[in-house]
Coordinates of C-alpha atoms in Angstrom, one line a residue:
X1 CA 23.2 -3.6 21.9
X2 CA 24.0 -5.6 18.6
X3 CA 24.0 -4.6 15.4
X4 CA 20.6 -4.9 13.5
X5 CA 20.7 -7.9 11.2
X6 CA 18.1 -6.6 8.4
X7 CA 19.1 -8.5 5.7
X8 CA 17.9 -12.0 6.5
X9 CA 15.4 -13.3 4.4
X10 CA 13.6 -14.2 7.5
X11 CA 12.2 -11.1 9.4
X12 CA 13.7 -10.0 13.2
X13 CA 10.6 -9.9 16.0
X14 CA 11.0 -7.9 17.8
X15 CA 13.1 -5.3 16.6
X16 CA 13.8 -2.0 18.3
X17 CA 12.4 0.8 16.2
X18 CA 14.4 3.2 17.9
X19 CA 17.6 1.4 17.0
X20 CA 16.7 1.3 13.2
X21 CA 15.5 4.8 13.5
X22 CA 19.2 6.0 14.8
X23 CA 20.7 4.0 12.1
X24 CA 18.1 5.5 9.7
X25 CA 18.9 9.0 10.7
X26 CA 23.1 8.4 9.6
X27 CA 22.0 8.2 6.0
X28 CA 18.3 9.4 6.0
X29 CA 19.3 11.5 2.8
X30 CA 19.6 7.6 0.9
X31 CA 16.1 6.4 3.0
X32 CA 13.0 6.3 1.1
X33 CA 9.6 5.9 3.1
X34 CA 7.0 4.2 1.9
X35 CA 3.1 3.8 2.9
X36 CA 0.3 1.5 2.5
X37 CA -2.6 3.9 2.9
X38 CA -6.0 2.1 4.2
X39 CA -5.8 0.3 7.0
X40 CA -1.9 1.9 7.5
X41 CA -2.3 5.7 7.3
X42 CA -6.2 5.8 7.7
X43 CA -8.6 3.4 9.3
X44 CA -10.5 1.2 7.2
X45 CA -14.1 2.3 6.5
X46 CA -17.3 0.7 5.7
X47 CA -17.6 3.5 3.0
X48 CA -14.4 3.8 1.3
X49 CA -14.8 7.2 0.1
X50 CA -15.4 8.7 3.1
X51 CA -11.8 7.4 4.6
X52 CA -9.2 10.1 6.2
X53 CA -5.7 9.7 7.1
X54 CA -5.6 8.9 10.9
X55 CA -4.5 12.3 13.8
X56 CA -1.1 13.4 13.2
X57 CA -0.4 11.4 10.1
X58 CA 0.2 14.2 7.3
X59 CA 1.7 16.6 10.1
X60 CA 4.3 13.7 10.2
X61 CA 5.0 12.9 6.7
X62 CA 5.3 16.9 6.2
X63 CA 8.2 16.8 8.8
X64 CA 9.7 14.0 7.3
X65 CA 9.7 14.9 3.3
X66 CA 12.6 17.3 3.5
X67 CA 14.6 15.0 5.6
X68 CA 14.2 11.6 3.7
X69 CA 14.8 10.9 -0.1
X70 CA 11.4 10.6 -0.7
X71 CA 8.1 9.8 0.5
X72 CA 6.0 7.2 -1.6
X73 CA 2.2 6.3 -0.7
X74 CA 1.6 2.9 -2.3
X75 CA -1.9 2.0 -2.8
X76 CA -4.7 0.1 -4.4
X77 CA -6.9 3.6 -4.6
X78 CA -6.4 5.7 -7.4
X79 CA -3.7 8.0 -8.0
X80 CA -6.6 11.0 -8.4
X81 CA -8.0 9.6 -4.4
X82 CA -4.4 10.0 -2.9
X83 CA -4.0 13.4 -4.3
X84 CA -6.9 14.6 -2.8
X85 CA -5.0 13.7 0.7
X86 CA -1.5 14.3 -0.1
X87 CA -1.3 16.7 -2.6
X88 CA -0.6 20.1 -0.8
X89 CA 2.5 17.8 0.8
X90 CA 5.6 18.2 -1.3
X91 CA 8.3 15.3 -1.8
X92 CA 5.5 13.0 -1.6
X93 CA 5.0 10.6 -4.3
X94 CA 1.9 8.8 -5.4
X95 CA 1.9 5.3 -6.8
X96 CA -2.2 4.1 -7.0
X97 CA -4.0 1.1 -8.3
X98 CA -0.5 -1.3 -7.3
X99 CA 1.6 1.0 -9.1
X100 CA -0.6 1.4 -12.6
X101 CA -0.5 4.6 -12.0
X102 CA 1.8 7.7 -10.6
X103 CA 2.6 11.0 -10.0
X104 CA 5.7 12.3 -8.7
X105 CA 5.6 15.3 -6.5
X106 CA 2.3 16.9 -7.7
X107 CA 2.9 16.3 -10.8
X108 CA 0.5 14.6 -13.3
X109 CA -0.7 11.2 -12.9
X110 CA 1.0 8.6 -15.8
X111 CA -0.3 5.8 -16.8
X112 CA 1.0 2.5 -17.1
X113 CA 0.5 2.2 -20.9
X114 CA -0.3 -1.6 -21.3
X115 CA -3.4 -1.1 -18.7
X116 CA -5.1 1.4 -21.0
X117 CA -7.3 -0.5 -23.1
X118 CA -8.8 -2.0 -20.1
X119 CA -10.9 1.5 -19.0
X120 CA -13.9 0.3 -21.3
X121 CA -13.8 -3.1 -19.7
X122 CA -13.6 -2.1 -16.5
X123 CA -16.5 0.7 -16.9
X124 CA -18.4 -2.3 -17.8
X125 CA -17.3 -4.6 -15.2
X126 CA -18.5 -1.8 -12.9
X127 CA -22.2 -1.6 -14.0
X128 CA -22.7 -5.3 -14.6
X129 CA -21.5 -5.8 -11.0
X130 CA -24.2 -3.0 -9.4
X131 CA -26.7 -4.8 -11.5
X132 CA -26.1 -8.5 -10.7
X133 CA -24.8 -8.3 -7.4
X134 CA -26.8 -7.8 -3.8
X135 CA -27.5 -4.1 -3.2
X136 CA -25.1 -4.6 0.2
X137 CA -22.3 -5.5 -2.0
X138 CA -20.3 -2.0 -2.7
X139 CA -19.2 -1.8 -6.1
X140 CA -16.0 0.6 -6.5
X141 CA -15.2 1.8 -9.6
X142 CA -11.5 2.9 -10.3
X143 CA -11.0 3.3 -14.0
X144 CA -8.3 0.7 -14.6
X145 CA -9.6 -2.0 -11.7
X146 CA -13.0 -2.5 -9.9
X147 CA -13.1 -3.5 -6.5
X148 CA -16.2 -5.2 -4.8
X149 CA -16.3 -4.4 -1.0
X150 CA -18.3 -7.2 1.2
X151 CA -17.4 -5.3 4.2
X152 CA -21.4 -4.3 5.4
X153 CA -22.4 -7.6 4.4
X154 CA -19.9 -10.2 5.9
X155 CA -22.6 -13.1 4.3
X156 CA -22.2 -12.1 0.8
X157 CA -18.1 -13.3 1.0
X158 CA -18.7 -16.2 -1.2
X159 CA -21.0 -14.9 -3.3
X160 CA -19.2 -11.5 -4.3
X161 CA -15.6 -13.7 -4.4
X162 CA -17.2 -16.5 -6.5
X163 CA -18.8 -13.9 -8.9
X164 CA -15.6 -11.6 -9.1
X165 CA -14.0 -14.6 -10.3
X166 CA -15.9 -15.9 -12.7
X167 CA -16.0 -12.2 -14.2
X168 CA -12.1 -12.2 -14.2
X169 CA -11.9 -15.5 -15.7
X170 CA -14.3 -14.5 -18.1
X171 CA -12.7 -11.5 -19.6
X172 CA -9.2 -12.6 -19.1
X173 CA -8.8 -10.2 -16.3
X174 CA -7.1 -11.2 -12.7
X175 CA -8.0 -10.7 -9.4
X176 CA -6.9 -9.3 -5.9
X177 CA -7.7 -10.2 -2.4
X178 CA -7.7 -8.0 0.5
X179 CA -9.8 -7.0 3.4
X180 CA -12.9 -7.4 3.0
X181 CA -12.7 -7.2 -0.8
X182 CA -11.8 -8.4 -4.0
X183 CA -10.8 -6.6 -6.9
X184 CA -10.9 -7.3 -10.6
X185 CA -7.5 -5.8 -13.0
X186 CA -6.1 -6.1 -16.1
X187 CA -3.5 -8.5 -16.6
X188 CA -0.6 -6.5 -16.4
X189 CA 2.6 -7.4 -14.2
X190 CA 2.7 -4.4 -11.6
X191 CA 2.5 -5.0 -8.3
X192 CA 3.4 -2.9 -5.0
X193 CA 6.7 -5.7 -4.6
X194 CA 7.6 -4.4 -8.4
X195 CA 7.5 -0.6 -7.4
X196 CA 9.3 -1.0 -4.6
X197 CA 12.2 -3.5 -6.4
X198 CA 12.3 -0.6 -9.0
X199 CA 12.2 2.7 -6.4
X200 CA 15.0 0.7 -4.2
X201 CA 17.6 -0.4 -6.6
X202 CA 20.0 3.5 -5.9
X203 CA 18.5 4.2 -2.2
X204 CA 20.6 3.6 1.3
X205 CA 17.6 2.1 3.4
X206 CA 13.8 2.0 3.0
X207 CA 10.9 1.3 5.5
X208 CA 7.9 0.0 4.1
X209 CA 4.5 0.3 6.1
X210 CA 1.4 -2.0 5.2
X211 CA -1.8 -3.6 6.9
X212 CA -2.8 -6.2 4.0
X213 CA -1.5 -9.2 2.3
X214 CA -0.7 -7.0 -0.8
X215 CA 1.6 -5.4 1.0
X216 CA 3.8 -9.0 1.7
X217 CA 5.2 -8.3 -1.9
X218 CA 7.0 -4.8 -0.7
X219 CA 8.3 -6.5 2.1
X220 CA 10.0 -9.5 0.3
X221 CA 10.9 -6.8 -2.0
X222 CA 13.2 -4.9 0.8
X223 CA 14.6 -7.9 2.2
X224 CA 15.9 -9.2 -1.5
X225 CA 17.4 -5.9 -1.9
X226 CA 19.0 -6.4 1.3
X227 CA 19.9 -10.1 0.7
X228 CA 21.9 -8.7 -2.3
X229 CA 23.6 -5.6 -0.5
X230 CA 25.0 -5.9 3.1
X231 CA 25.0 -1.9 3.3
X232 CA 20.8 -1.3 2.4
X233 CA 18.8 -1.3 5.3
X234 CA 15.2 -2.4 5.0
X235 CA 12.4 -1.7 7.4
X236 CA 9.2 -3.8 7.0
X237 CA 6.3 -2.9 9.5
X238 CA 2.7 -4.2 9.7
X239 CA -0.1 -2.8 10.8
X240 CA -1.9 -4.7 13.1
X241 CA -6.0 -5.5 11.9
X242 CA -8.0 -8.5 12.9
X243 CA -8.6 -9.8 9.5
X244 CA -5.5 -9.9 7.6
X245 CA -3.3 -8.8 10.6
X246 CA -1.4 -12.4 11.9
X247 CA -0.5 -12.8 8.0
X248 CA 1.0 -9.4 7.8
X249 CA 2.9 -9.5 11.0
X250 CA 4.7 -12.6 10.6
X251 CA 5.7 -11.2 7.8
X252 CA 7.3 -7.6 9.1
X253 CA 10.0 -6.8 11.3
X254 CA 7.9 -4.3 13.5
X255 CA 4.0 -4.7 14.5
X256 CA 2.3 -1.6 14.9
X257 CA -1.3 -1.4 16.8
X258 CA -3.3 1.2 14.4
X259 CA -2.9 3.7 11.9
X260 CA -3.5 6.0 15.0
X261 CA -0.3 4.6 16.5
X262 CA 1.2 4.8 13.6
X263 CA 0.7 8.6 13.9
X264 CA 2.3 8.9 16.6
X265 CA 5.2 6.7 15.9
X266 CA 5.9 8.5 13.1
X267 CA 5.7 11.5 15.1
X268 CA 8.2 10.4 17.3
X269 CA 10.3 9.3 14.1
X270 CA 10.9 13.0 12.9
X271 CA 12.8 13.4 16.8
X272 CA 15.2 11.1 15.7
X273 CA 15.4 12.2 12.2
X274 CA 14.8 16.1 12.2

């Protein structure tokens, strides 16, 4: 078989994950993991509070911690959200609302300093948007962002995207599409493709998993870091949806069908790298 050429700009399809795994597992110490979590660890849900990491998931990422560098969840939910999920886990690092927030390990959450002063504006946002809004729009609060959720009530797309915008536009904030959802934040520069650039820079190899065009950043983040260093190996896998799912995929290196699959491809990961 040929050697995997990874650092392209332009991703492989199909490449054999068992291959990259083997190659992972010769310097797994230097290979950092990193997750999406809706739509890539857990299935999406019409109430996003009420979402749980798909079958076999954590079991997974619990084998995998002590073999890996690290473990980093990336994610647009709150840093406080993932910990409820990941925090009896250790090695696993938490990176929520695009990386203005983290914790490392358990540890507390830090805050990215220049998105502070937007916690009153966005505590506002939150209740002007449950007041002017349809009742089938879902309005999620998140202290430093607020995300409006058209999910229930595919007809209100235009209405909740026009009126998130205006709202951003209007208080200097910006805005982020995903599935199903928009969501308002401050201006700041962070961004899952900056985390990644940053968490990358000493490590061997990386894998990135995502479902969403968010995650597109941490993919062309690995494959810089691999256009500038013939010896890094970076993974980029989607997770397959019907809504954002084509996007993602031509994006990645590796399609996988669900977070459930992903369970158990992960699962099947520790074999080669336990």
């Amino acid at each position: 078989m040929p050697p995997l050429n990874l650092g392209d700009q332009q991703p492989k399809i199909p490449l054999n994950a068992d291959h990259a795994w083997r190659i992972t597992a010769d310097r797994a110490g230097e290979t950092v993991l990193f997750f999406d979590f809706d739509g890539t660890l857990a299935p999406v849900a019409d109430d996003p509070t009420k979402v749980q990491p798909a079958p076999k998931v954590l079991a997974a990422i619990e084998a995998l911690a002590p073999v890996v560098r690290r473990i980093a969840i990336v994610s647009a939910r709150p840093v406080e959200f993932l910990r409820e999920h990941f925090d009896g886990l250790s090695g696993v690092d938490l990176y929520g609302l695009y990386g203005l927030e983290h914790s490392h390990s358990g540890g507390e959450t830090v805050t990215e300093p220049a998105a502070l002063p937007f916690v009153p504006t966005m505590s506002e946002l939150a209740d002007r948007a449950r007041a002017e809004l349809p009742a089938q729009a879902l309005v999620e609060y998140k202290r430093l962002s607020v995300a409006l959720h058209w999910r229930t009530a595919p007809q209100l797309a235009d209405t909740v995207e026009q009126w998130g915008r205006a709202q951003a536009e209007r208080l200097g904030l910006r805005v982020q599409i995903g599935r199903m959802v928009l969501e308002v934040k401050p201006p700041v520069d962070r961004d899952k493709g900056m985390v990644i650039d940053e968490l990358v820079q000493d490590a061997g190899g990386a894998w990135y998993f995502g479902d969403d065009v968010s995650d597109i950043k941490a993919f062309a983040a690995l494959r810089a870091r691999a256009a500038a260093d013939a010896d890094f190996m970076g993974v980029c896998v989607a997770v397959a949806n019907p809504e954002t799912g084509a996007e993602v995929a031509e994006a990645a290196d590796l399609t996988i069908d669900s977070p459930a699959a992903l369970g158990d491809f992960l699962t099947e990961a520790t074999h080669h790298l336990t």
